[in-house]
Short mmCIF file of N, CA and C in Angstrom, two decimals:
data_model
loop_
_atom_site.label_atom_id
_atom_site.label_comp_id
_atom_site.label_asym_id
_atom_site.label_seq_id
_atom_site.Cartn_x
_atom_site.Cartn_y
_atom_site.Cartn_z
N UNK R 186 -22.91 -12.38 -8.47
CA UNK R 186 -22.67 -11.00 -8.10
C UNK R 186 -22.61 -10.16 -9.37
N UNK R 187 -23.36 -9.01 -9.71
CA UNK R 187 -23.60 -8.23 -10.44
C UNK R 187 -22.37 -7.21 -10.37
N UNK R 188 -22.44 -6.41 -11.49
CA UNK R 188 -21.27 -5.01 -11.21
C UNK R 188 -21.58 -3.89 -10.10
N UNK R 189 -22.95 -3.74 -9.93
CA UNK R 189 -23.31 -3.20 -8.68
C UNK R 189 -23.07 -3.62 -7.59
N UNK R 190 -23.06 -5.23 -7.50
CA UNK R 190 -22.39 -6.05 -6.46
C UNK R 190 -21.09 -5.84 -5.68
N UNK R 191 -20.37 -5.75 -6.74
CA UNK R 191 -19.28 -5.86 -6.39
C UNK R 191 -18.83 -4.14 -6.14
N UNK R 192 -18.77 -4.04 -4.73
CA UNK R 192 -18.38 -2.66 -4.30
C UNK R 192 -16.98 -2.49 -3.67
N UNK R 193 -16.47 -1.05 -3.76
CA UNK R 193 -15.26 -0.96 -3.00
C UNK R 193 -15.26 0.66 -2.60
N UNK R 194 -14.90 0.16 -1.26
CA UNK R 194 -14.83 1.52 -0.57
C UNK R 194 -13.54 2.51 -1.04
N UNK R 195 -14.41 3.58 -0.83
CA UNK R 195 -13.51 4.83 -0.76
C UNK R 195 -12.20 4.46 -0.08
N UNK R 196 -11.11 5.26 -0.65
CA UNK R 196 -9.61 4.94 0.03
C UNK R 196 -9.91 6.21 0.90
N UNK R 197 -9.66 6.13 1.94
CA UNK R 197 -9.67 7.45 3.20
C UNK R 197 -8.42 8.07 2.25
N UNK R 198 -6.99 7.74 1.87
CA UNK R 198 -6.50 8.73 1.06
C UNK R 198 -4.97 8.88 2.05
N UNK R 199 -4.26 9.35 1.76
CA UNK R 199 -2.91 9.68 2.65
C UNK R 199 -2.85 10.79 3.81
N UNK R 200 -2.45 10.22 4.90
CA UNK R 200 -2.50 11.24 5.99
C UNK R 200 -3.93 11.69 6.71
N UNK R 201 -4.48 10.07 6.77
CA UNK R 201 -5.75 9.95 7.88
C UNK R 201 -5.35 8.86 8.87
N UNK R 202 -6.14 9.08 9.57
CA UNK R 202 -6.07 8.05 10.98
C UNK R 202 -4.66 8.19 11.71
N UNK R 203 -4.12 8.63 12.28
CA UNK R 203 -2.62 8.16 12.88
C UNK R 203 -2.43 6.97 13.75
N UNK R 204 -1.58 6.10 13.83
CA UNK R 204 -1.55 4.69 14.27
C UNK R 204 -0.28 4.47 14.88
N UNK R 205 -0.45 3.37 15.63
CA UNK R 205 0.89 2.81 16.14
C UNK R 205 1.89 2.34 15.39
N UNK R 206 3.19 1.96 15.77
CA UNK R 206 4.00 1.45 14.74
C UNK R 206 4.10 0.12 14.53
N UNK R 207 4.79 -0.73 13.17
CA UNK R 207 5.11 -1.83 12.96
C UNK R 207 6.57 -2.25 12.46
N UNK R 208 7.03 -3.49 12.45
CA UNK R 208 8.12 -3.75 11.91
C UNK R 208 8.22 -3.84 10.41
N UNK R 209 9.72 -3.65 10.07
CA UNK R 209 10.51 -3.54 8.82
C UNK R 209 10.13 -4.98 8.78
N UNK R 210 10.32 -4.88 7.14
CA UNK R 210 11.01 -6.22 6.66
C UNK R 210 12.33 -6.47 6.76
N UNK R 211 13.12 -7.90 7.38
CA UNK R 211 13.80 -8.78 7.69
C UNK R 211 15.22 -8.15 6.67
N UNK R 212 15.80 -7.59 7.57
CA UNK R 212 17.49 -6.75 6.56
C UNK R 212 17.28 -5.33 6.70
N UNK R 213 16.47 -4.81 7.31
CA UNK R 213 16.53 -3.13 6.94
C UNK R 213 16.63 -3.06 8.50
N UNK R 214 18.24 -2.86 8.70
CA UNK R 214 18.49 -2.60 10.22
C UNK R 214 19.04 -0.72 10.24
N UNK R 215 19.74 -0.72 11.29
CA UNK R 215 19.99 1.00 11.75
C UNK R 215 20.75 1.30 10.76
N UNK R 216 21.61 1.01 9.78
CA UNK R 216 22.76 1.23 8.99
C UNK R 216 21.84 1.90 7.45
N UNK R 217 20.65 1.62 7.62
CA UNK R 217 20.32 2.43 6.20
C UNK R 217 19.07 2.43 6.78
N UNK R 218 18.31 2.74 7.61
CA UNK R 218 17.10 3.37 7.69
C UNK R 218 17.12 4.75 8.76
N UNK R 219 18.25 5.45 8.48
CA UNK R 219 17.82 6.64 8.91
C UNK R 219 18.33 6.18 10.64
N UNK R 220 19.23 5.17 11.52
CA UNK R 220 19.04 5.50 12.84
C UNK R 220 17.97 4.56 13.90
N UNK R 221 17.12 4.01 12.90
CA UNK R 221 16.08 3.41 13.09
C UNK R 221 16.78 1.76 13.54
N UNK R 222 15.67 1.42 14.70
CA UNK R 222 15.90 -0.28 14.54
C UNK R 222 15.58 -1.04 13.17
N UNK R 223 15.62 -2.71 13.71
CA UNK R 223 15.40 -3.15 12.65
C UNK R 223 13.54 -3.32 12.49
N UNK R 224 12.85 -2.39 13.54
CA UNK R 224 11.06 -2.63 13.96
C UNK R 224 11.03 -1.54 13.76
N UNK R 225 11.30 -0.58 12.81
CA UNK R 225 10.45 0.89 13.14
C UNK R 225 11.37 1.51 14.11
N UNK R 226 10.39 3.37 14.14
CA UNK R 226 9.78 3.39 13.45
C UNK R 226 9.79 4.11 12.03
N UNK R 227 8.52 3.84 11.05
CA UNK R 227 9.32 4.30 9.67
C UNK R 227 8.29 4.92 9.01
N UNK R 228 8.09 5.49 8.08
CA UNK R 228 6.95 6.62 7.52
C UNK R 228 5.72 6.03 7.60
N UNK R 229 5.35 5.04 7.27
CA UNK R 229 4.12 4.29 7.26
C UNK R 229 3.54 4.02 8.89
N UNK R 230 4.60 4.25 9.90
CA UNK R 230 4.35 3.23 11.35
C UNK R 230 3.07 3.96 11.95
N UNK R 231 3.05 5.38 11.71
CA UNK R 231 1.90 5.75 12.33
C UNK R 231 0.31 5.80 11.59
N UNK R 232 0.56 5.36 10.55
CA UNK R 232 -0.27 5.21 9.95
C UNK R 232 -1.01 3.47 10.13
N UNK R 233 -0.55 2.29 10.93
CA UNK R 233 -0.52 1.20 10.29
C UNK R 233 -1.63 0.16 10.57
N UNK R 234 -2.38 1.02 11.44
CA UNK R 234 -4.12 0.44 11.67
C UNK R 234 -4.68 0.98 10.82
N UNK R 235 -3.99 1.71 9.86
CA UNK R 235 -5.05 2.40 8.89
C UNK R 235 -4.59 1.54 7.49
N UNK R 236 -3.35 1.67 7.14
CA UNK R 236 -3.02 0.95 6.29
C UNK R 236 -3.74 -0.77 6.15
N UNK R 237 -3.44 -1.69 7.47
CA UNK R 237 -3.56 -2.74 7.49
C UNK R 237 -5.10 -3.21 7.51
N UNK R 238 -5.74 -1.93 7.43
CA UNK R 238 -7.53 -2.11 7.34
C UNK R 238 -7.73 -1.62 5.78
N UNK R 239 -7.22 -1.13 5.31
CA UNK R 239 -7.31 -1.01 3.44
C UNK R 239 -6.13 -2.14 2.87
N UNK R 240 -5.60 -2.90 3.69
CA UNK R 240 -5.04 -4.10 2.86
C UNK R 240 -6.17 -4.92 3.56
N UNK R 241 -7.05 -5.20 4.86
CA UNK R 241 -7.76 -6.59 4.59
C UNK R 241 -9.18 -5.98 3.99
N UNK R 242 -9.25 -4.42 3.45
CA UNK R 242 -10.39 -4.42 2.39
C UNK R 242 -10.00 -4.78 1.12
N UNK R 243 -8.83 -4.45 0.79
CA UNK R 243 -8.58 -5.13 -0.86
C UNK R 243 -8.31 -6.90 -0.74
N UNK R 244 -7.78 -7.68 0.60
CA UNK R 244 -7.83 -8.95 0.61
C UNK R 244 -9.74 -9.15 -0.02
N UNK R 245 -10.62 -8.15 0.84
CA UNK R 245 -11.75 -8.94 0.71
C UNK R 245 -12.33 -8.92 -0.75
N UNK R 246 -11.87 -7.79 -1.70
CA UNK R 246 -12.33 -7.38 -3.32
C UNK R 246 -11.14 -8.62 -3.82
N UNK R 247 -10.33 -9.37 -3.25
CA UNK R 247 -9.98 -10.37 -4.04
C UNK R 247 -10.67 -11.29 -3.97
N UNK R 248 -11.24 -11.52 -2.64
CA UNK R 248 -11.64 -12.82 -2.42
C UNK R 248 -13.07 -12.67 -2.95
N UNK R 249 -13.64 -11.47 -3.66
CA UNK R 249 -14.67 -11.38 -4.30
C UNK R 249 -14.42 -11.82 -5.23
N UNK R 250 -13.05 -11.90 -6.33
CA UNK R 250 -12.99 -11.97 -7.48
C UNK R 250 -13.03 -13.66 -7.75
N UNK R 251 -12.73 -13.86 -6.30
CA UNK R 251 -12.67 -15.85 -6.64
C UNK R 251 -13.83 -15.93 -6.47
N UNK R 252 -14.80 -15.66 -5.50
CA UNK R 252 -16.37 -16.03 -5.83
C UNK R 252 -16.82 -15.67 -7.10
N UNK R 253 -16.57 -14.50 -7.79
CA UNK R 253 -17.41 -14.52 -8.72
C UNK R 253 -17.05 -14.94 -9.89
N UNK R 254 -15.81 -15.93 -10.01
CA UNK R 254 -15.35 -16.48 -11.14
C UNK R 254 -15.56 -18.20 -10.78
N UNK R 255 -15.80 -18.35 -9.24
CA UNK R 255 -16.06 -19.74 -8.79
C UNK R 255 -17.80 -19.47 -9.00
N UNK R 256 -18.38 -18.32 -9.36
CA UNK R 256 -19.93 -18.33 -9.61
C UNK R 256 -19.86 -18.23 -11.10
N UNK R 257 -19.20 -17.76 -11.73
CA UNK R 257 -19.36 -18.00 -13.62
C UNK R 257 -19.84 -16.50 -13.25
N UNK R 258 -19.85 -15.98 -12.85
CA UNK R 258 -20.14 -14.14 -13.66
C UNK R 258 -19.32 -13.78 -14.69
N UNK R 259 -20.64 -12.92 -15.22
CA UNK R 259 -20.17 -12.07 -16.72
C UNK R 259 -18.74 -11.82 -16.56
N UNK R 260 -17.74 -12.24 -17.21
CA UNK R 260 -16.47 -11.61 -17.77
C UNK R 260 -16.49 -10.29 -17.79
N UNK R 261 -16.95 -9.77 -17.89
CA UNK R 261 -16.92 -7.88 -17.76
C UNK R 261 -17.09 -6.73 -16.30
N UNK R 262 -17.99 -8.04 -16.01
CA UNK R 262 -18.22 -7.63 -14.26
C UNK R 262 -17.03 -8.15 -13.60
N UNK R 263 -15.94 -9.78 -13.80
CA UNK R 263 -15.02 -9.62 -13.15
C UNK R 263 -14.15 -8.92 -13.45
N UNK R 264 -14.18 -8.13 -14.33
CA UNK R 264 -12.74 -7.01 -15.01
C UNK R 264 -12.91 -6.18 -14.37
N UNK R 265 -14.12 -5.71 -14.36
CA UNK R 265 -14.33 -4.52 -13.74
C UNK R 265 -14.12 -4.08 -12.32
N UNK R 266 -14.46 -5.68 -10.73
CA UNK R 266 -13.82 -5.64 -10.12
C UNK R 266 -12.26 -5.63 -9.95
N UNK R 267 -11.56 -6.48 -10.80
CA UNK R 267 -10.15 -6.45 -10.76
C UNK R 267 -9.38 -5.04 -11.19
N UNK R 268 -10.65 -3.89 -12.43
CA UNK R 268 -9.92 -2.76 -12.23
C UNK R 268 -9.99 -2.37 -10.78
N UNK R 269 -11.39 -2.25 -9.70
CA UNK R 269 -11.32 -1.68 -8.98
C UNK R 269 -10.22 -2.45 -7.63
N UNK R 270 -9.96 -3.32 -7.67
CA UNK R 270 -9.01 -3.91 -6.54
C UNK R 270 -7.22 -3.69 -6.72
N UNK R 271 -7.03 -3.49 -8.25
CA UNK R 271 -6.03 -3.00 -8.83
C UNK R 271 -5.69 -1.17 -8.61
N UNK R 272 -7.03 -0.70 -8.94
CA UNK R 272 -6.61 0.41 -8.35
C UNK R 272 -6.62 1.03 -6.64
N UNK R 273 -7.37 0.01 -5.89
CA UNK R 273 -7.49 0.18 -4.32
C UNK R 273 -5.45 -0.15 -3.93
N UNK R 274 -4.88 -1.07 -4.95
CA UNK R 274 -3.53 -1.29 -4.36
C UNK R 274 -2.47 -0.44 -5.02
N UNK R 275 -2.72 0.24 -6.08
CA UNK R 275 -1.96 1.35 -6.58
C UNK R 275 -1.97 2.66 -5.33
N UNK R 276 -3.30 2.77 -5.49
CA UNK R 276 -3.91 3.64 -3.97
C UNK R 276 -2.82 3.66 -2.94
N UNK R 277 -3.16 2.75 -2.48
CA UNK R 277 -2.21 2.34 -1.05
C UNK R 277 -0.59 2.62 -1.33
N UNK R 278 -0.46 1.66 -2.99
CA UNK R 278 0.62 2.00 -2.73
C UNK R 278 1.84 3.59 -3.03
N UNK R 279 1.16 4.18 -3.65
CA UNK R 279 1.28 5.56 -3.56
C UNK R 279 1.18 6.20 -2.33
N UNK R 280 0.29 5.70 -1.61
CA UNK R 280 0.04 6.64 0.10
C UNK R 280 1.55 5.85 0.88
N UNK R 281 1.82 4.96 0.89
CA UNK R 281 3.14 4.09 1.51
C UNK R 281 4.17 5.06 1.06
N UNK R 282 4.40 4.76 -0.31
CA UNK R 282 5.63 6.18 -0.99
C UNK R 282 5.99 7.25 -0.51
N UNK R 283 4.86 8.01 -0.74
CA UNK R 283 4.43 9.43 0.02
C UNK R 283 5.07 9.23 1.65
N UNK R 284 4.62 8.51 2.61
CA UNK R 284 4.92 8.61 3.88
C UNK R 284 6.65 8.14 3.85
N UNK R 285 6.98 7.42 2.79
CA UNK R 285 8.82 6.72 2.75
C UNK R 285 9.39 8.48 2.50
N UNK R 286 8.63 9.23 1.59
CA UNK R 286 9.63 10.48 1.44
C UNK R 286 9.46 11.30 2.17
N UNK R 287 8.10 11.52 2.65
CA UNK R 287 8.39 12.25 4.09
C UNK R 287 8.98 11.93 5.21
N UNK R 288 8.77 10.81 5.79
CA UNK R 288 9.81 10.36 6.77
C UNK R 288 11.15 9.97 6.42
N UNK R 289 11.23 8.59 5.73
CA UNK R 289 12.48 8.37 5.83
C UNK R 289 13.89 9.49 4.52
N UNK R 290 13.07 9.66 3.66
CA UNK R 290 13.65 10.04 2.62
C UNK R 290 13.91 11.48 3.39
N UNK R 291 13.22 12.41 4.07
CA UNK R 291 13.52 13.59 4.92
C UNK R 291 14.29 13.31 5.84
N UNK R 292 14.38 12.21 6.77
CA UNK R 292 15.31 12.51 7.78
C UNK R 292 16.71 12.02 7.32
N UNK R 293 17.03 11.70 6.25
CA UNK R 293 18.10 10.94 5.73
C UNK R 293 18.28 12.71 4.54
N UNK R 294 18.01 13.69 4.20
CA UNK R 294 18.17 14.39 3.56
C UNK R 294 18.91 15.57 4.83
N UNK R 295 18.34 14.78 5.94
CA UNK R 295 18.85 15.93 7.24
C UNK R 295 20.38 15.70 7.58
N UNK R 296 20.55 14.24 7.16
CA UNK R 296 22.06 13.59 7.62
C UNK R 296 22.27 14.45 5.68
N UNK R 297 22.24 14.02 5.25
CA UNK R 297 22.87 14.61 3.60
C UNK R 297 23.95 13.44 3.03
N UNK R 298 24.94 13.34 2.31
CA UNK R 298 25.61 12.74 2.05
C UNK R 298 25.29 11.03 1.60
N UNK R 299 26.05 10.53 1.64
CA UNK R 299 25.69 9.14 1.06
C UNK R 299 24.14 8.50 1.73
N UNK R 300 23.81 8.60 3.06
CA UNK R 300 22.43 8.53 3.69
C UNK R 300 21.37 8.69 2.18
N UNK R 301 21.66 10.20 2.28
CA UNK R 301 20.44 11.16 0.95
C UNK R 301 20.91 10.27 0.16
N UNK R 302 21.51 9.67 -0.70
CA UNK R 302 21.81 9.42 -1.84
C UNK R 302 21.46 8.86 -2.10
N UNK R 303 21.35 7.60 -1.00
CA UNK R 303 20.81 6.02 -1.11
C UNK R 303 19.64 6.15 -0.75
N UNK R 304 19.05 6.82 0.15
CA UNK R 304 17.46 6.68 -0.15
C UNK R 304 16.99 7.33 -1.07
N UNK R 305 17.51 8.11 -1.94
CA UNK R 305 16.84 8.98 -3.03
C UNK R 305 16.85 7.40 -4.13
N UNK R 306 18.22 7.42 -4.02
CA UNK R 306 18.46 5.75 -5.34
C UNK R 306 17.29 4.94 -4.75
N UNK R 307 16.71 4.84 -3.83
CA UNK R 307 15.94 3.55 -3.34
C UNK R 307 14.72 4.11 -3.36
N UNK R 308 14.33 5.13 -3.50
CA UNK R 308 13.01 5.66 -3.64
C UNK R 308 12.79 6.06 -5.12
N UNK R 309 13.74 6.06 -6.12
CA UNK R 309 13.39 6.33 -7.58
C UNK R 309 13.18 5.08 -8.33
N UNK R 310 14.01 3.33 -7.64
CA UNK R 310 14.01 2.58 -8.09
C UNK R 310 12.36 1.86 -7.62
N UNK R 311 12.24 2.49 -6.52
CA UNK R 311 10.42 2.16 -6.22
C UNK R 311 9.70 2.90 -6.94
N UNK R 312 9.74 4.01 -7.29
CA UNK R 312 8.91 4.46 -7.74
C UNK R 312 8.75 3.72 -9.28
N UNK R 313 10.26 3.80 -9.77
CA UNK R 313 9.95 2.79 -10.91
C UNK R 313 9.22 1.11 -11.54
N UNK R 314 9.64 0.82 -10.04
CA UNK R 314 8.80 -0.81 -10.33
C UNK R 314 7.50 0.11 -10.32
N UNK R 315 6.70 0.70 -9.46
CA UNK R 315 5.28 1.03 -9.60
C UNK R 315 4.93 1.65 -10.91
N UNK R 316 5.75 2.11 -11.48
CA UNK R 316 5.37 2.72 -12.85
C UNK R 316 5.81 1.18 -13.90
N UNK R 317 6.13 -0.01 -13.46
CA UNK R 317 5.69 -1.06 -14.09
C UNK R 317 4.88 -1.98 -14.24
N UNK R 318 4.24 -1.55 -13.07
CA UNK R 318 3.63 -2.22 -12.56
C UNK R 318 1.52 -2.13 -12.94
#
């Protein structure tokens, strides 16, 4: 596979497609998500046929990167996919963020008080792993 080969679609971008909802991860019950069960729903939920179709397009720019290192391609052509699969998951994960501060980080700014506080603390400490990331 050549560098032309290896393609990756456009990110549709934040605030396309609207979707059904999905579940939290395992501990994020009604006591700190805003009111919410421990399934939604949560900024991302309506989005999550859209989301979960730009995570199995970046599954598939990985599973490009093992063919074309299980094919011996140029070293420069696999960098070059791994920038582009690296930046398809920065992508995403910036559009995820975005929907945590509009939903949850807003309706928890509506309660005010320790609610706001802790999702503001929990949304600066995300934002920070991503800026380590």
């Amino acid at each position: 596979m050549t560098t032309t080969q290896a393609r990756t679609e456009p990110d549709p971008g934040p605030g396309t497609e609207p979707q059904a909802g999905t579940p939290a991860p395992a501990g994020h019950g009604d006591a700190d998500h805003g009111g919410h069960g421990p399934h939604g729903p949560h900024g991302y939920s309506a989005q999550k046929d859209a989301h979960l179709k730009r995570l199995r397009r970046i599954e598939g720019q990985i599973r490009g990167l093992q063919r074309m290192v299980d094919e011996d391609v140029y070293c420069i052509d696999v960098l070059t996919q791994v920038s582009a699969s690296t930046k398809a998951l920065q992508s995403f994960a910036l559009s995820l963020l975005e929907e945590h501060l509009r939903h949850c980080v807003a309706a928890a700014a509506e309660q005010g008080g320790v609610e706001l506080d802790a999702k503001v603390a929990e949304a600066s400490a995300a934002i920070g792993r991503l800026l380590r990331s």
